[in-house]
Short mmCIF file of C-alpha atoms in Angstrom, two decimals:
data_model
loop_
_atom_site.label_atom_id
_atom_site.label_comp_id
_atom_site.label_asym_id
_atom_site.label_seq_id
_atom_site.Cartn_x
_atom_site.Cartn_y
_atom_site.Cartn_z
CA MET A 1 130.63 39.61 -148.21
CA GLN A 2 129.60 40.39 -151.79
CA ARG A 3 126.04 39.26 -152.51
CA PHE A 4 124.75 38.91 -156.05
CA HIS A 5 121.97 37.22 -158.00
CA LEU A 6 122.92 34.18 -160.07
CA HIS A 7 120.48 32.77 -162.63
CA LEU A 8 121.00 29.20 -163.90
CA VAL A 9 118.81 28.33 -166.89
CA SER A 10 118.65 24.76 -168.22
CA ASP A 11 116.45 22.80 -170.62
CA ALA A 12 117.04 19.68 -168.49
CA THR A 13 117.55 19.05 -164.77
CA GLY A 14 120.28 21.67 -164.41
CA GLU A 15 122.62 19.18 -162.74
CA THR A 16 125.46 19.79 -165.19
CA LEU A 17 125.06 23.55 -165.08
CA ASN A 18 124.88 23.62 -161.31
CA GLY A 19 128.02 21.49 -160.98
CA VAL A 20 130.08 23.61 -163.37
CA VAL A 21 129.06 26.92 -161.80
CA ARG A 22 129.60 25.67 -158.23
CA ALA A 23 133.08 24.50 -159.17
CA CYS A 24 133.85 28.02 -160.43
CA LEU A 25 132.29 29.77 -157.44
CA ALA A 26 134.45 27.73 -155.07
CA GLN A 27 137.48 29.66 -156.33
CA PHE A 28 136.23 32.99 -155.01
CA GLU A 29 136.38 34.29 -151.44
CA ASN A 30 133.80 36.43 -149.60
CA ILE A 31 130.92 35.97 -152.02
CA GLU A 32 127.32 34.98 -151.37
CA PRO A 33 125.42 34.11 -154.55
CA ILE A 34 121.63 34.18 -154.43
CA GLU A 35 120.83 31.31 -156.76
CA HIS A 36 117.79 31.18 -159.02
CA MET A 37 117.52 27.74 -160.64
CA TRP A 38 115.38 27.58 -163.77
CA SER A 39 115.20 23.96 -164.96
CA MET A 40 113.29 22.16 -167.74
CA ILE A 41 112.94 25.41 -169.70
CA ARG A 42 111.79 24.44 -173.20
CA THR A 43 108.93 26.74 -174.24
CA GLU A 44 108.49 30.45 -174.94
CA ARG A 45 106.07 30.82 -172.02
CA GLN A 46 108.63 29.29 -169.66
CA LEU A 47 111.30 31.62 -171.06
CA GLU A 48 109.07 34.63 -170.44
CA LYS A 49 108.87 33.68 -166.74
CA VAL A 50 112.64 33.30 -166.63
CA LEU A 51 113.21 36.74 -168.17
CA ALA A 52 110.71 38.27 -165.76
CA GLY A 53 112.65 36.72 -162.89
CA ILE A 54 115.94 38.04 -164.24
CA GLU A 55 114.45 41.52 -164.61
CA ALA A 56 113.13 41.43 -161.03
CA ASN A 57 116.50 40.24 -159.67
CA PRO A 58 119.23 41.41 -162.07
CA GLY A 59 122.35 39.28 -162.06
CA ILE A 60 124.65 37.16 -164.18
CA VAL A 61 123.01 34.39 -166.23
CA PHE A 62 124.52 31.02 -167.12
CA PHE A 63 122.61 28.64 -169.35
CA THR A 64 122.61 25.24 -171.00
CA LEU A 65 119.93 25.56 -173.66
CA ILE A 66 120.41 23.40 -176.75
CA GLU A 67 117.40 24.39 -178.88
CA GLU A 68 118.22 27.46 -180.99
CA ARG A 69 114.85 29.18 -180.62
CA THR A 70 114.79 29.19 -176.81
CA ARG A 71 118.43 30.13 -176.40
CA GLY A 72 118.01 32.94 -178.92
CA MET A 73 115.06 34.26 -176.96
CA LEU A 74 117.05 34.16 -173.72
CA GLU A 75 120.07 35.90 -175.25
CA ALA A 76 117.88 38.61 -176.82
CA GLY A 77 116.07 39.18 -173.52
CA CYS A 78 119.35 39.46 -171.62
CA ARG A 79 120.70 41.96 -174.15
CA ARG A 80 117.56 44.04 -173.63
CA LEU A 81 118.12 43.90 -169.86
CA ALA A 82 121.87 44.60 -170.25
CA THR A 83 122.57 41.40 -168.32
CA PRO A 84 125.59 39.13 -168.98
CA CYS A 85 124.41 35.81 -170.41
CA LEU A 86 126.88 32.94 -170.90
CA PRO A 87 126.42 29.51 -172.56
CA VAL A 88 128.38 27.09 -170.35
CA LEU A 89 128.65 24.14 -172.74
CA ASP A 90 129.42 25.98 -175.98
CA PRO A 91 133.26 25.91 -175.77
CA THR A 92 133.31 22.17 -175.04
CA MET A 93 130.65 21.33 -177.61
CA GLY A 94 132.46 23.44 -180.23
CA ALA A 95 135.80 21.79 -179.52
CA LEU A 96 134.29 18.30 -179.77
CA SER A 97 132.43 19.17 -182.96
CA ASN A 98 135.61 20.49 -184.59
CA TYR A 99 137.67 17.51 -183.47
CA LEU A 100 135.14 14.87 -184.49
CA LYS A 101 134.08 16.73 -187.65
CA LEU A 102 130.46 16.13 -186.62
CA LYS A 103 127.46 18.32 -185.91
CA THR A 104 125.64 18.18 -182.58
CA ARG A 105 122.09 16.75 -182.48
CA ASN A 106 120.76 19.57 -180.27
CA LEU A 107 118.41 17.36 -178.23
CA PRO A 108 117.58 18.75 -174.75
CA GLY A 109 118.26 16.42 -171.81
CA ARG A 110 119.91 13.77 -173.98
CA GLN A 111 122.38 12.92 -171.18
CA HIS A 112 119.39 11.74 -169.12
CA ALA A 113 118.12 9.29 -171.75
CA LEU A 114 116.70 6.02 -170.44
CA ASP A 115 119.47 3.96 -171.99
CA ALA A 116 121.48 0.97 -170.80
CA ASP A 117 123.83 3.18 -168.80
CA TYR A 118 120.90 4.79 -166.98
CA PHE A 119 119.43 1.43 -165.95
CA ARG A 120 122.88 0.21 -164.93
CA ARG A 121 123.12 3.12 -162.50
CA ILE A 122 119.64 2.47 -161.11
CA ASP A 123 120.53 -1.19 -160.63
CA ALA A 124 123.73 -0.17 -158.85
CA ILE A 125 121.79 2.13 -156.49
CA ASN A 126 119.31 -0.63 -155.61
CA TRP A 127 122.19 -3.04 -155.06
CA VAL A 128 124.01 -0.59 -152.79
CA MET A 129 120.96 -0.07 -150.60
CA MET A 130 120.64 -3.84 -150.11
CA HIS A 131 124.30 -4.11 -149.08
CA ASP A 132 124.56 -1.05 -146.86
CA ASP A 133 126.37 -1.25 -143.52
CA GLY A 134 127.02 -4.98 -143.82
CA GLN A 135 123.32 -5.83 -143.65
CA SER A 136 123.55 -8.49 -146.36
CA ALA A 137 126.56 -10.66 -147.15
CA HIS A 138 124.63 -12.45 -149.91
CA GLY A 139 125.81 -11.37 -153.32
CA LEU A 140 128.92 -9.51 -152.16
CA GLY A 141 130.82 -11.30 -154.89
CA ASP A 142 129.07 -9.04 -157.39
CA ALA A 143 130.58 -5.94 -155.79
CA GLU A 144 133.15 -3.90 -157.66
CA VAL A 145 134.12 -2.06 -154.47
CA ILE A 146 133.80 -2.95 -150.80
CA LEU A 147 134.44 -0.20 -148.26
CA VAL A 148 135.44 -1.22 -144.76
CA GLY A 149 135.67 1.55 -142.20
CA VAL A 150 135.15 2.66 -138.65
CA SER A 151 131.89 4.34 -137.73
CA ARG A 152 131.29 7.85 -139.12
CA THR A 153 133.61 7.67 -142.13
CA SER A 154 130.84 8.39 -144.68
CA LYS A 155 130.70 4.82 -145.94
CA THR A 156 127.02 4.95 -146.95
CA PRO A 157 126.99 8.29 -148.81
CA THR A 158 130.22 7.34 -150.58
CA CYS A 159 128.64 4.09 -151.77
CA ILE A 160 125.55 5.94 -152.95
CA TYR A 161 127.70 8.40 -154.89
CA LEU A 162 129.61 5.52 -156.46
CA ALA A 163 126.32 3.83 -157.36
CA ASN A 164 125.19 6.99 -159.12
CA ARG A 165 128.31 6.61 -161.23
CA GLY A 166 127.35 3.01 -161.99
CA TYR A 167 129.55 1.13 -159.50
CA LYS A 168 128.22 -1.61 -157.24
CA ALA A 169 129.72 -0.67 -153.88
CA ALA A 170 129.09 -2.37 -150.55
CA ASN A 171 130.22 -1.19 -147.13
CA VAL A 172 130.98 -3.09 -143.95
CA PRO A 173 131.62 -1.51 -140.54
CA PHE A 174 134.92 -2.16 -138.78
CA VAL A 175 134.23 -2.71 -135.09
CA PRO A 176 137.15 -3.61 -132.77
CA GLY A 177 136.80 -7.14 -131.45
CA VAL A 178 134.06 -8.03 -133.94
CA LYS A 179 134.98 -10.43 -136.73
CA LEU A 180 134.12 -9.38 -140.25
CA PRO A 181 131.77 -11.66 -142.23
CA ASP A 182 133.42 -14.80 -143.58
CA GLU A 183 132.51 -13.66 -147.09
CA ILE A 184 134.87 -10.69 -146.71
CA GLU A 185 137.87 -12.88 -145.99
CA SER A 186 137.06 -15.26 -148.85
CA LEU A 187 136.58 -12.40 -151.31
CA HIS A 188 139.82 -10.79 -150.10
CA ALA A 189 141.67 -14.00 -150.99
CA LYS A 190 140.07 -14.13 -154.44
CA GLU A 191 142.45 -13.01 -157.21
CA ASN A 192 139.92 -11.03 -159.24
CA GLY A 193 137.63 -10.11 -156.37
CA PRO A 194 136.26 -6.67 -155.47
CA LEU A 195 138.51 -3.74 -154.69
CA PHE A 196 138.70 -3.39 -150.91
CA VAL A 197 139.27 0.11 -149.52
CA GLY A 198 139.75 0.95 -145.85
CA LEU A 199 138.30 4.22 -144.55
CA THR A 200 139.54 6.04 -141.46
CA ASN A 201 139.16 9.49 -139.98
CA ASP A 202 140.91 11.82 -137.56
CA PRO A 203 140.06 10.62 -134.01
CA ASN A 204 139.19 14.11 -132.76
CA LEU A 205 136.81 14.67 -135.65
CA LEU A 206 135.36 11.19 -135.21
CA VAL A 207 134.51 11.93 -131.58
CA GLN A 208 132.75 15.14 -132.61
CA LEU A 209 130.80 13.41 -135.38
CA ARG A 210 129.79 10.55 -133.12
CA ARG A 211 128.62 12.87 -130.35
CA ASN A 212 126.54 14.80 -132.86
CA ARG A 213 125.05 11.52 -134.02
CA LEU A 214 124.19 10.47 -130.47
CA ASN A 215 122.67 13.88 -129.73
CA MET A 216 120.37 13.44 -132.73
CA LEU A 217 119.27 10.15 -131.16
CA ASN A 218 118.75 11.85 -127.77
CA GLU A 219 121.54 9.75 -126.31
CA SER A 220 123.90 11.67 -124.01
CA ARG A 221 125.76 8.90 -122.19
CA GLU A 222 129.53 8.79 -122.57
CA THR A 223 130.71 5.40 -123.88
CA ASP A 224 133.76 3.92 -125.60
CA TYR A 225 132.12 5.04 -128.83
CA THR A 226 132.98 8.67 -128.02
CA ASP A 227 135.98 8.22 -125.69
CA LEU A 228 138.94 9.90 -127.42
CA GLU A 229 141.56 7.38 -126.30
CA LYS A 230 139.34 4.44 -127.28
CA VAL A 231 138.65 6.03 -130.65
CA ARG A 232 142.38 6.58 -131.24
CA SER A 233 143.02 2.90 -130.51
CA GLU A 234 140.15 1.97 -132.82
CA VAL A 235 141.63 3.97 -135.70
CA VAL A 236 145.10 2.48 -135.14
CA GLU A 237 143.65 -1.03 -135.05
CA ALA A 238 141.67 -0.41 -138.24
CA ARG A 239 144.75 0.89 -140.07
CA ARG A 240 146.76 -2.15 -139.01
CA PHE A 241 143.96 -4.43 -140.17
CA PHE A 242 143.74 -2.76 -143.59
CA THR A 243 147.51 -2.60 -144.08
CA ALA A 244 147.97 -6.26 -143.15
CA ARG A 245 145.68 -7.18 -146.03
CA GLY A 246 147.27 -4.79 -148.48
CA TRP A 247 144.13 -2.67 -148.84
CA PRO A 248 144.48 0.98 -149.83
CA VAL A 249 143.51 3.30 -146.98
CA ILE A 250 141.77 6.67 -147.36
CA ASP A 251 141.64 9.16 -144.51
CA VAL A 252 138.38 11.04 -145.11
CA ALA A 253 139.09 13.79 -142.57
CA ARG A 254 139.92 16.40 -145.20
CA ARG A 255 138.01 14.93 -148.12
CA SER A 256 134.53 15.50 -149.41
CA ILE A 257 132.47 12.48 -150.43
CA GLU A 258 133.09 13.43 -154.05
CA GLU A 259 136.87 13.50 -153.50
CA THR A 260 136.86 10.15 -151.71
CA SER A 261 134.76 8.65 -154.49
CA ALA A 262 137.03 10.09 -157.17
CA ALA A 263 140.04 8.44 -155.52
CA ILE A 264 138.20 5.10 -155.39
CA ILE A 265 137.09 5.34 -159.03
CA ALA A 266 140.70 6.02 -160.02
CA MET A 267 141.75 2.85 -158.17
CA VAL A 268 139.05 0.81 -159.91
CA GLN A 269 140.13 2.16 -163.29
CA GLU A 270 143.78 1.38 -162.56
CA ARG A 271 142.86 -2.23 -161.75
CA ARG A 272 140.85 -2.49 -164.96
CA ASP A 273 143.71 -1.06 -166.99
CA LYS A 274 146.17 -3.52 -165.48
CA ALA A 275 143.78 -6.41 -166.12
CA GLY A 276 143.42 -5.28 -169.72
CA LEU A 277 147.17 -5.10 -170.21
CA SER A 278 147.73 -8.52 -168.70
CA SER A 279 144.97 -10.27 -170.66
#
């Protein structure tokens, strides 16, 4: 296992930088980066602390600094320390600038501005929390996405991720023998209603996840909830239910929450595109 120091320097939250670098690191085997996250770096004094940290723990530096003075100070300091220092956004920003024939505004943290899009995402998050796990059928007609799935298929975190992207997403548990809320059936029949997506999982993995959940609750009794044959029947029943209604089905067994969400967003976009073409 190759261990190395990795310094991430940002003039904002560092979310973009962290995401880009993690995506790159995922392509390498047998590495163990020791991450040093330096966020909201906008002054010379802050930069001095960053450079001191880099000197104490030498390693590769990636940065997203927009302001020329601070980025120049970081680059000069890294040259002095003979440390590689790479601006992550420069190639993309340069390409956009050349294509659009426009100059960048160089405003730190501009992607986190409190604009209409930001408040739309906050509203979506609040909405999702009120409609988590089928706890409120009121207002489901406002949903863009409704996830229906068996227990332990990451319905809640997927909805939260979607909300962070600005989508109002509700989730309803599928329980064998338990009728779904009447609102679900009426919305399913509605021509321009929410996108329904069924979520399932591998039965063996479901049993493991459910046992872990029960252990966290100090519950050790064996029930149908963790009986492999019962869980297999539950998954088959759920699939039949989803298919009968023409809902797309996602097996989350080999998907991260981000991958599941990306598939759902693509479905939403496809519906919007079709609606736009038909209108």
